[in-house]
mmCIF file of C-alpha atoms in Angstrom:
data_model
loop_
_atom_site.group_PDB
_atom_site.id
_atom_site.type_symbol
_atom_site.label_atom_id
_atom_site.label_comp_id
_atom_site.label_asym_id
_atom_site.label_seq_id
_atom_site.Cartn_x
_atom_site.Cartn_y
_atom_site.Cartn_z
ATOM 1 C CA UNK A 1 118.661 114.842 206.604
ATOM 2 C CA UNK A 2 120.747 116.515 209.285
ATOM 3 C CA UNK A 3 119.820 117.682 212.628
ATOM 4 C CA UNK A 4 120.356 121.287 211.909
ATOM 5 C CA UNK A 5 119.068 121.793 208.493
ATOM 6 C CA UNK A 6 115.475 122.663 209.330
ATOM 7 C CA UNK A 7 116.543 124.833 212.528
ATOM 8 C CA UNK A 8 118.902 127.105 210.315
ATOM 9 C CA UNK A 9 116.107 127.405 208.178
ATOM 10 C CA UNK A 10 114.181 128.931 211.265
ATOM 11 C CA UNK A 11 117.006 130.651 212.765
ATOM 12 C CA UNK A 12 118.766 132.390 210.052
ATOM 13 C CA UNK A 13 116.528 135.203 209.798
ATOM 14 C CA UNK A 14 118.104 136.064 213.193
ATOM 15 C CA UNK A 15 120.791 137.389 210.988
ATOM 16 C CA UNK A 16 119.075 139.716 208.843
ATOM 17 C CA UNK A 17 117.792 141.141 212.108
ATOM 18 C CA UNK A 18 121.190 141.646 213.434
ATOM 19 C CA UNK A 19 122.479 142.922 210.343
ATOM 20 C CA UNK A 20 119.553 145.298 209.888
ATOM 21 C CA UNK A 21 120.017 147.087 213.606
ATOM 22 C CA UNK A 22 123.804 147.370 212.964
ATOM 23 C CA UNK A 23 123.021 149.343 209.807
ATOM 24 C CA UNK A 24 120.225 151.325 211.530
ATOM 25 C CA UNK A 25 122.409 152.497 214.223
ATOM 26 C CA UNK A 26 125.070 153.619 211.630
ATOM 27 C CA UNK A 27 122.984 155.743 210.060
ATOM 28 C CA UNK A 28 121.314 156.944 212.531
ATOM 29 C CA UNK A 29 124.817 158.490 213.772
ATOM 30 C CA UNK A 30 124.522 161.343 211.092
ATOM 31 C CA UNK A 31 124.280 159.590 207.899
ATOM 32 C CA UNK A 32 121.070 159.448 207.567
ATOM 33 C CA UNK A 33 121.000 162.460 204.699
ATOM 34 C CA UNK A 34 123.277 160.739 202.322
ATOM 35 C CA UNK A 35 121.884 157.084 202.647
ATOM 36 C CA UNK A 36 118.698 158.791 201.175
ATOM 37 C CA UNK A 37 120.486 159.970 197.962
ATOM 38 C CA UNK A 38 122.617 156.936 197.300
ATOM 39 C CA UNK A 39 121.479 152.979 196.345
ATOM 40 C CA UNK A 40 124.255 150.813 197.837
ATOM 41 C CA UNK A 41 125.704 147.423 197.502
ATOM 42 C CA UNK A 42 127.106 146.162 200.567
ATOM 43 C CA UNK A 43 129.570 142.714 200.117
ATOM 44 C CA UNK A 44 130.180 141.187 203.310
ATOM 45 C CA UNK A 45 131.308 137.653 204.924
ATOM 46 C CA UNK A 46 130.917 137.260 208.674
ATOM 47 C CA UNK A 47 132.655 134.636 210.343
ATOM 48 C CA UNK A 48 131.415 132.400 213.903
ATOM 49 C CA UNK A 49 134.465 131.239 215.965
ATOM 50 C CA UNK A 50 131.626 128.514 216.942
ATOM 51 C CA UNK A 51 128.050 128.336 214.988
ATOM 52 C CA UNK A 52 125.758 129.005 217.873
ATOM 53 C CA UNK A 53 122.347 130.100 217.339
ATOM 54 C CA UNK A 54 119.736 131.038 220.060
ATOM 55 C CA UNK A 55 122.477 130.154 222.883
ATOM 56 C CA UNK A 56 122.781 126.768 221.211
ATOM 57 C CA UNK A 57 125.249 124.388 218.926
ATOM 58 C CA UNK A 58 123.016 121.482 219.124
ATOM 59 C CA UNK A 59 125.664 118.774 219.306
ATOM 60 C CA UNK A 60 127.983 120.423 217.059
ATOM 61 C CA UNK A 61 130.995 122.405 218.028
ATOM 62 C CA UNK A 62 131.862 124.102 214.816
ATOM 63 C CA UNK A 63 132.586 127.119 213.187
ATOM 64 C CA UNK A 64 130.321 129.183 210.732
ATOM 65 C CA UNK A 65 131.018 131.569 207.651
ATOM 66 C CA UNK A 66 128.218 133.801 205.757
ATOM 67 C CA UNK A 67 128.897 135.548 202.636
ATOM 68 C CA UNK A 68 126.166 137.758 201.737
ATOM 69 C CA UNK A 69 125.520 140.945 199.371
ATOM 70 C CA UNK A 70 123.216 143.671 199.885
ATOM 71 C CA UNK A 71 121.152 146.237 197.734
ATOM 72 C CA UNK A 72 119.959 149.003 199.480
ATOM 73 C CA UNK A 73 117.890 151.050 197.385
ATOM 74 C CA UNK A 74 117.326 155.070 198.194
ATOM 75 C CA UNK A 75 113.427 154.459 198.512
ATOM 76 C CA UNK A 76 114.425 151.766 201.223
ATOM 77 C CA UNK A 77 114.009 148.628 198.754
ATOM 78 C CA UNK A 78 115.991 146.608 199.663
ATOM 79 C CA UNK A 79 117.388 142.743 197.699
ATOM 80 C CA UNK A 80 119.515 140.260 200.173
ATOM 81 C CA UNK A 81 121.582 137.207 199.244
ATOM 82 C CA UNK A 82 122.697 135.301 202.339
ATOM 83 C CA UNK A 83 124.582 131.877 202.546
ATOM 84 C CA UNK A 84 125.265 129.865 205.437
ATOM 85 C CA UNK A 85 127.615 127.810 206.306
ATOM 86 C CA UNK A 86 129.105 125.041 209.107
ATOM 87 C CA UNK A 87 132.274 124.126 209.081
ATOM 88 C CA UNK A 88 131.314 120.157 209.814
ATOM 89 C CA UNK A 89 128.628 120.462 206.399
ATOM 90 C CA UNK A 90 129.656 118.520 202.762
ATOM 91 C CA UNK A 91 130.527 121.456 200.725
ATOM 92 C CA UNK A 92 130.468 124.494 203.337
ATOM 93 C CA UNK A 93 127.438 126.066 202.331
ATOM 94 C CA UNK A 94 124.069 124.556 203.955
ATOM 95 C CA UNK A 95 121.566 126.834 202.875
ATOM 96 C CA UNK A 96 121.160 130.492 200.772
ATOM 97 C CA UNK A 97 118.485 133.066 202.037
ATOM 98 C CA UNK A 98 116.874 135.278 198.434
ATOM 99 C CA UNK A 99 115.276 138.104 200.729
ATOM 100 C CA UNK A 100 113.345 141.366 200.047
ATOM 101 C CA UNK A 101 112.250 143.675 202.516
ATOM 102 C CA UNK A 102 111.092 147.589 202.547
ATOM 103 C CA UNK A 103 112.192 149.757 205.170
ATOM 104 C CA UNK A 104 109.798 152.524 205.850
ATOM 105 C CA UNK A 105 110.955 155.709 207.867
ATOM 106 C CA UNK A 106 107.174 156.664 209.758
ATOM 107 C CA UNK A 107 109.081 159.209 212.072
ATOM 108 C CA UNK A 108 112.500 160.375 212.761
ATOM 109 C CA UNK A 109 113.423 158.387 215.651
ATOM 110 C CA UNK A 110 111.011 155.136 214.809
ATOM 111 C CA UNK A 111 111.322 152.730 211.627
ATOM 112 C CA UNK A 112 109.489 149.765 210.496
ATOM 113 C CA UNK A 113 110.717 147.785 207.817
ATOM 114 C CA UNK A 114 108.601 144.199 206.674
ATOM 115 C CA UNK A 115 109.950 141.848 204.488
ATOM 116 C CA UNK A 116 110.083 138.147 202.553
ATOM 117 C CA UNK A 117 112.802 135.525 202.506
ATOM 118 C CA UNK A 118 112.965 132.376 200.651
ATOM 119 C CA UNK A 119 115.194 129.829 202.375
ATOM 120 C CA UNK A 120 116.921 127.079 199.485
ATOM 121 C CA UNK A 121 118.555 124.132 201.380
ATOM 122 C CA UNK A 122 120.755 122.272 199.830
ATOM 123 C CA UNK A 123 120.754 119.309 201.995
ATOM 124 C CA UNK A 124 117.097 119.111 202.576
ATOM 125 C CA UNK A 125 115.185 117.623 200.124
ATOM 126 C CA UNK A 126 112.412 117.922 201.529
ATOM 127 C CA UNK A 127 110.931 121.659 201.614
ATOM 128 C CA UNK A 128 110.305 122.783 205.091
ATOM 129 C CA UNK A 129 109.860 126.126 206.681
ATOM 130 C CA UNK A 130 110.788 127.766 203.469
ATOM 131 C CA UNK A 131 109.250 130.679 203.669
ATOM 132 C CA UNK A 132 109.766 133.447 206.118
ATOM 133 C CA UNK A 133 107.440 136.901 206.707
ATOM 134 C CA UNK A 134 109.749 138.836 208.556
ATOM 135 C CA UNK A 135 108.642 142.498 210.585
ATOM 136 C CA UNK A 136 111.447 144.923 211.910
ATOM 137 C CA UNK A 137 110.797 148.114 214.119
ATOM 138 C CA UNK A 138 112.998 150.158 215.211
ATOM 139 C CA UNK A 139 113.061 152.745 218.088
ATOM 140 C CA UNK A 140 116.228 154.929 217.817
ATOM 141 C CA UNK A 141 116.283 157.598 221.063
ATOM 142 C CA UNK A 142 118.711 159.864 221.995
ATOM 143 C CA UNK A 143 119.764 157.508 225.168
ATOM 144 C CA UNK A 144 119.785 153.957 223.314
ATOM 145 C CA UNK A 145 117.650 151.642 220.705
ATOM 146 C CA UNK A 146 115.323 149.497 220.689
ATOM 147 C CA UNK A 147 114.673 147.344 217.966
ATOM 148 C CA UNK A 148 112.103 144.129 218.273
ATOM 149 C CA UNK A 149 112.150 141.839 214.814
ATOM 150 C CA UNK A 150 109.243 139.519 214.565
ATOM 151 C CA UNK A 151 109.665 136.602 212.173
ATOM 152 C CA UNK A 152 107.106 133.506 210.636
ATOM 153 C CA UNK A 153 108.435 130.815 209.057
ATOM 154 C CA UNK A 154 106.162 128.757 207.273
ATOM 155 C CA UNK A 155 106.303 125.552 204.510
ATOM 156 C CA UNK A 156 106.319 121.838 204.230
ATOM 157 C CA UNK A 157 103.564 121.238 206.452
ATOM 158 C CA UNK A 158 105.772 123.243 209.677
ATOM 159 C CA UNK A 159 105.393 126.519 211.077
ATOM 160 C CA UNK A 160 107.286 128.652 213.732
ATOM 161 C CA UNK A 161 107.482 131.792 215.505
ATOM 162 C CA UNK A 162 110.377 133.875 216.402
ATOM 163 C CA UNK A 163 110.911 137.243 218.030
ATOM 164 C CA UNK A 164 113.762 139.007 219.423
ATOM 165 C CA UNK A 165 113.925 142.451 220.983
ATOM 166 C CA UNK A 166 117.132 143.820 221.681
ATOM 167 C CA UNK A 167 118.088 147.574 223.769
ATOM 168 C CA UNK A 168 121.301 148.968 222.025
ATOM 169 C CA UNK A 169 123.864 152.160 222.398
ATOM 170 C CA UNK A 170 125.798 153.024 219.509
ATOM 171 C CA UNK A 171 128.653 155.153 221.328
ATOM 172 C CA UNK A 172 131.066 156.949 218.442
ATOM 173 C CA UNK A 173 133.987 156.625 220.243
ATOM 174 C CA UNK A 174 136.211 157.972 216.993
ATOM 175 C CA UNK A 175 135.338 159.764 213.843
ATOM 176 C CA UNK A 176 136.895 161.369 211.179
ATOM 177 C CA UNK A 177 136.089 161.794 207.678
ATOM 178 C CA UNK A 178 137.505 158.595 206.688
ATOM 179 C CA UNK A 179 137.835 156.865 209.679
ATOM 180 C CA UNK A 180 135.835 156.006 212.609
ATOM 181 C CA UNK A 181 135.386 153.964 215.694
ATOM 182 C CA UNK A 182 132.071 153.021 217.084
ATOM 183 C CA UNK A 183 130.869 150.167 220.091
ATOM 184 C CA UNK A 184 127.349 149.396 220.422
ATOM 185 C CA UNK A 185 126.555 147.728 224.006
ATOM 186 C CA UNK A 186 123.902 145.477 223.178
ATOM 187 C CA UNK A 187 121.067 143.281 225.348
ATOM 188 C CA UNK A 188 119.102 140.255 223.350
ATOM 189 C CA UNK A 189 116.170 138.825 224.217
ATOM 190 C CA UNK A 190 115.190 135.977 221.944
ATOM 191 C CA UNK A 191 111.790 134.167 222.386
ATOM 192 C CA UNK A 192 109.857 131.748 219.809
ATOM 193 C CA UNK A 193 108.020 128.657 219.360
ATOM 194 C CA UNK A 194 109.997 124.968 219.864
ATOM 195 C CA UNK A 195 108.713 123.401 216.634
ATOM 196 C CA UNK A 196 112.051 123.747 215.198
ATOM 197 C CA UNK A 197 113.833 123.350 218.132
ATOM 198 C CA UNK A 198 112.542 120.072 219.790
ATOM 199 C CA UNK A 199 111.246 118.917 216.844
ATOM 200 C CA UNK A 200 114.644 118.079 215.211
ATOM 201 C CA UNK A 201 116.417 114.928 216.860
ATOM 202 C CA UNK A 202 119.073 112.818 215.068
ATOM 203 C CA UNK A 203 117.713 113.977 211.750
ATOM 204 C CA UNK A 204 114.216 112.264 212.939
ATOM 205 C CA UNK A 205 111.075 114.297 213.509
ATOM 206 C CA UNK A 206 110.186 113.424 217.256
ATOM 207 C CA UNK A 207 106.285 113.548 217.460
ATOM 208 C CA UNK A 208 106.356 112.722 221.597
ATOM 209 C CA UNK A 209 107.103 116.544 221.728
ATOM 210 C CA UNK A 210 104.608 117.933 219.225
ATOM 211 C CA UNK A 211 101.874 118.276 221.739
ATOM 212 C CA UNK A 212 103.900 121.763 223.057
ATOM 213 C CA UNK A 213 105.700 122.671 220.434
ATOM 214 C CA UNK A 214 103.687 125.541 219.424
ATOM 215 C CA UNK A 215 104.220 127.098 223.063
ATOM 216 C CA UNK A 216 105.892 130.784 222.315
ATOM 217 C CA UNK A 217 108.766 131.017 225.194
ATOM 218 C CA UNK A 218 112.029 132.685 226.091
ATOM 219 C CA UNK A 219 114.801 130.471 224.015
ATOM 220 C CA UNK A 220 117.462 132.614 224.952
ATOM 221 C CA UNK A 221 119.529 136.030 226.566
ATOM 222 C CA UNK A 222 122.805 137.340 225.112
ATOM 223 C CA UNK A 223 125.409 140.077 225.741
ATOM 224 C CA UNK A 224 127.238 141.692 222.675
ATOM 225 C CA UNK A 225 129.804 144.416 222.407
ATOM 226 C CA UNK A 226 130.727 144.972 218.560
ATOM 227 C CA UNK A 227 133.117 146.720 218.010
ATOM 228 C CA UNK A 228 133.483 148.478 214.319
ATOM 229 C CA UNK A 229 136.497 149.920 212.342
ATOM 230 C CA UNK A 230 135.634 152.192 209.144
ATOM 231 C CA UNK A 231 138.173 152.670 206.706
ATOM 232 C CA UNK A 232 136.559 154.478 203.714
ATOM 233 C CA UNK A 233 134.122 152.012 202.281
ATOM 234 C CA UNK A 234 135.282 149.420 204.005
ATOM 235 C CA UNK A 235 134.491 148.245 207.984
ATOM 236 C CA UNK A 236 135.772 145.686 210.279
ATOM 237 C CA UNK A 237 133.302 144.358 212.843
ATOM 238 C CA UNK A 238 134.496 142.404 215.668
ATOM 239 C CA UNK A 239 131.527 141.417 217.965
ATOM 240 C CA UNK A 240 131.790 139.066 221.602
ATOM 241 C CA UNK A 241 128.641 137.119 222.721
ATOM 242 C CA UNK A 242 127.823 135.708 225.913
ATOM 243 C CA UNK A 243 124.477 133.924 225.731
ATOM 244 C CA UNK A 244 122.488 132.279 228.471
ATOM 245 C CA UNK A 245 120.114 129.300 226.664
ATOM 246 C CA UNK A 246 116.632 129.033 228.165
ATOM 247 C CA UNK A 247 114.035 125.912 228.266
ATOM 248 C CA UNK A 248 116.653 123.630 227.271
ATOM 249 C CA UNK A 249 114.937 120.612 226.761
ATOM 250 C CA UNK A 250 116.967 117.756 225.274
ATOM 251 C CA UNK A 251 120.305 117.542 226.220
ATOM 252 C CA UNK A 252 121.878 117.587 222.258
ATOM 253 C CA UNK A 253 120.528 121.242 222.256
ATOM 254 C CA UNK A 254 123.736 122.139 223.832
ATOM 255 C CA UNK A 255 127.167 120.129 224.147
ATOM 256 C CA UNK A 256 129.517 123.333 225.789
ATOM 257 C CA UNK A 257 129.899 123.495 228.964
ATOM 258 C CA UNK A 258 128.697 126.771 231.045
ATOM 259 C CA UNK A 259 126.884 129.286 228.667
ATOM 260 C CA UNK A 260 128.251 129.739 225.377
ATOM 261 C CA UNK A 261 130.548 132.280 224.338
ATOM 262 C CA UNK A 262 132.058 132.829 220.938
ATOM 263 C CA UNK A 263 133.276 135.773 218.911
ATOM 264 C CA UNK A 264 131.577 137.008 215.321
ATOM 265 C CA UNK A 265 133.905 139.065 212.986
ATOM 266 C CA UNK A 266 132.477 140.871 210.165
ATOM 267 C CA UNK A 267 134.459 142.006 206.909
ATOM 268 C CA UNK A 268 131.809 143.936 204.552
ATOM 269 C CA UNK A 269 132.778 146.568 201.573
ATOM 270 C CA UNK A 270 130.117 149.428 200.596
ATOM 271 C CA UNK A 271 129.395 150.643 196.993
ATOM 272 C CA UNK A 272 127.561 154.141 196.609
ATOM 273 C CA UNK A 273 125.662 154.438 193.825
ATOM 274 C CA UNK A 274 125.154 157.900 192.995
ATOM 275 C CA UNK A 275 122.509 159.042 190.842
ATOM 276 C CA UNK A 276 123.919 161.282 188.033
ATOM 277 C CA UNK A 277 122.587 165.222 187.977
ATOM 278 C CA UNK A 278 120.618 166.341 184.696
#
């Protein structure tokens, strides 16, 4: 068992929260309309100059790539596949996320969307914290967003918390019909529980730290500034992060020096579906 196969299995539905305010403050830019009358499929890879989650890279400096596809129904059904993958892991791939979530529009400006994910790893044999109950809301005002994505990951005996709220701008800084240009200034806050992140030690569980690892406390603050090209159906996001780890506790939890910073870039294609006329 690695070191980092049960905390991706916490961590990774970081992603889908990431992924799912991105989206929200595209089509919140005046695309809202015409996302209601098309399904899409959304193919995408994002690559991690280093694999850094929660302003750590736990001993390993190394880089990440996750392939993923997307079904966005009209009625706000939604079906995820996500794979993850570290660049120092036999075969690439460490682990594939089968999600489904419903995103429910309760006002204009406010969304809430819960959801399911079932985490497969394939170098765990042992099932932990395979399950994940996932809730999204999202604030979108005319000034900025605020979106706070509250996730429990349960299984195997293990359970965690995680929560991260994040304040947003989405600034169009380009647009034409077929083109456009958007930043969106971001703030992260990222809090949770430290089962899955003291727990984990050489591939050992370490019980001398399971008397406070259900404590819920501030793991980490980060800076991002993506920046996304849109070229028909297709869109280029390149995204810096500057994070600043809290409660470090064991020195493994982080081997860079300073705070980490590392770049994500994000290559997806979008498929409307449109529903024929009668």
């Amino acid at each position: 068992m690695r070191s980092q196969s049960v905390l991706i299995s916490f961590l990774l539905v970081c992603f889908s929260c990431i992924e799912e305010n991105y989206l929200h403050a595209a089509t919140s830019s005046g695309d809202t309309t015409l996302s209601k009358r098309k399904d899409t499929l959304v193919v995408s890879v994002d690559f991690m100059s280093s694999a850094i989650y929660s302003g750590r890279n736990y001993g390993m400096e190394q880089i990440g790539l996750n392939p993923s596809i997307i079904y966005n129904h009209k009625s706000g059904l939604t079906f995820s596949v996500y794979s993850y993958g570290m660049g120092e892991a036999p075969g690439l791939i460490t682990l594939t996320d089968l999600g489904v979530s419903f995103r429910l529009r309760v006002h204009p400006k406010l969304t809430i969307t819960p959801g399911y994910d079932y985490l497969y790893n394939v170098l765990e044999p042992n099932k932990v914290l395979f399950n994940a109950l996932n809730l999204g809301i999202g604030l979108n005002l005319r000034i900025f967003s605020i979106s706070n994505y509250l996730g429990f990951s349960f299984g195997g005996g293990m359970s965690s918390w995680y929560e991260e709220l994040s304040l947003s701008k989405y600034i169009n800084v380009f647009y034409r019909e077929k083109v456009s240009l958007a930043i969106a200034p971001t703030c992260v806050g990222i809090m949770g529980t430290k089962f899955s992140q003291t727990l984990i030690y050489d591939g050992e569980i370490d019980t001398t730290t399971s008397l406070d690892s259900y404590d819920f406390l501030p793991l980490c603050i980060g800076l991002q500034l993506p920046v996304t090209l849109t070229v028909r159906s297709f869109a280029l996001t390149v995204s810096p992060h500057y994070d600043i780890p809290l409660n470090i506790i064991r020195p493994t939890e982080l081997s860079l020096p300073g705070n980490p910073f590392y770049v994500t870039c994000k290559l997806s294609y979008t498929l409307s579906i449109k529903k024929k006329k009668h």
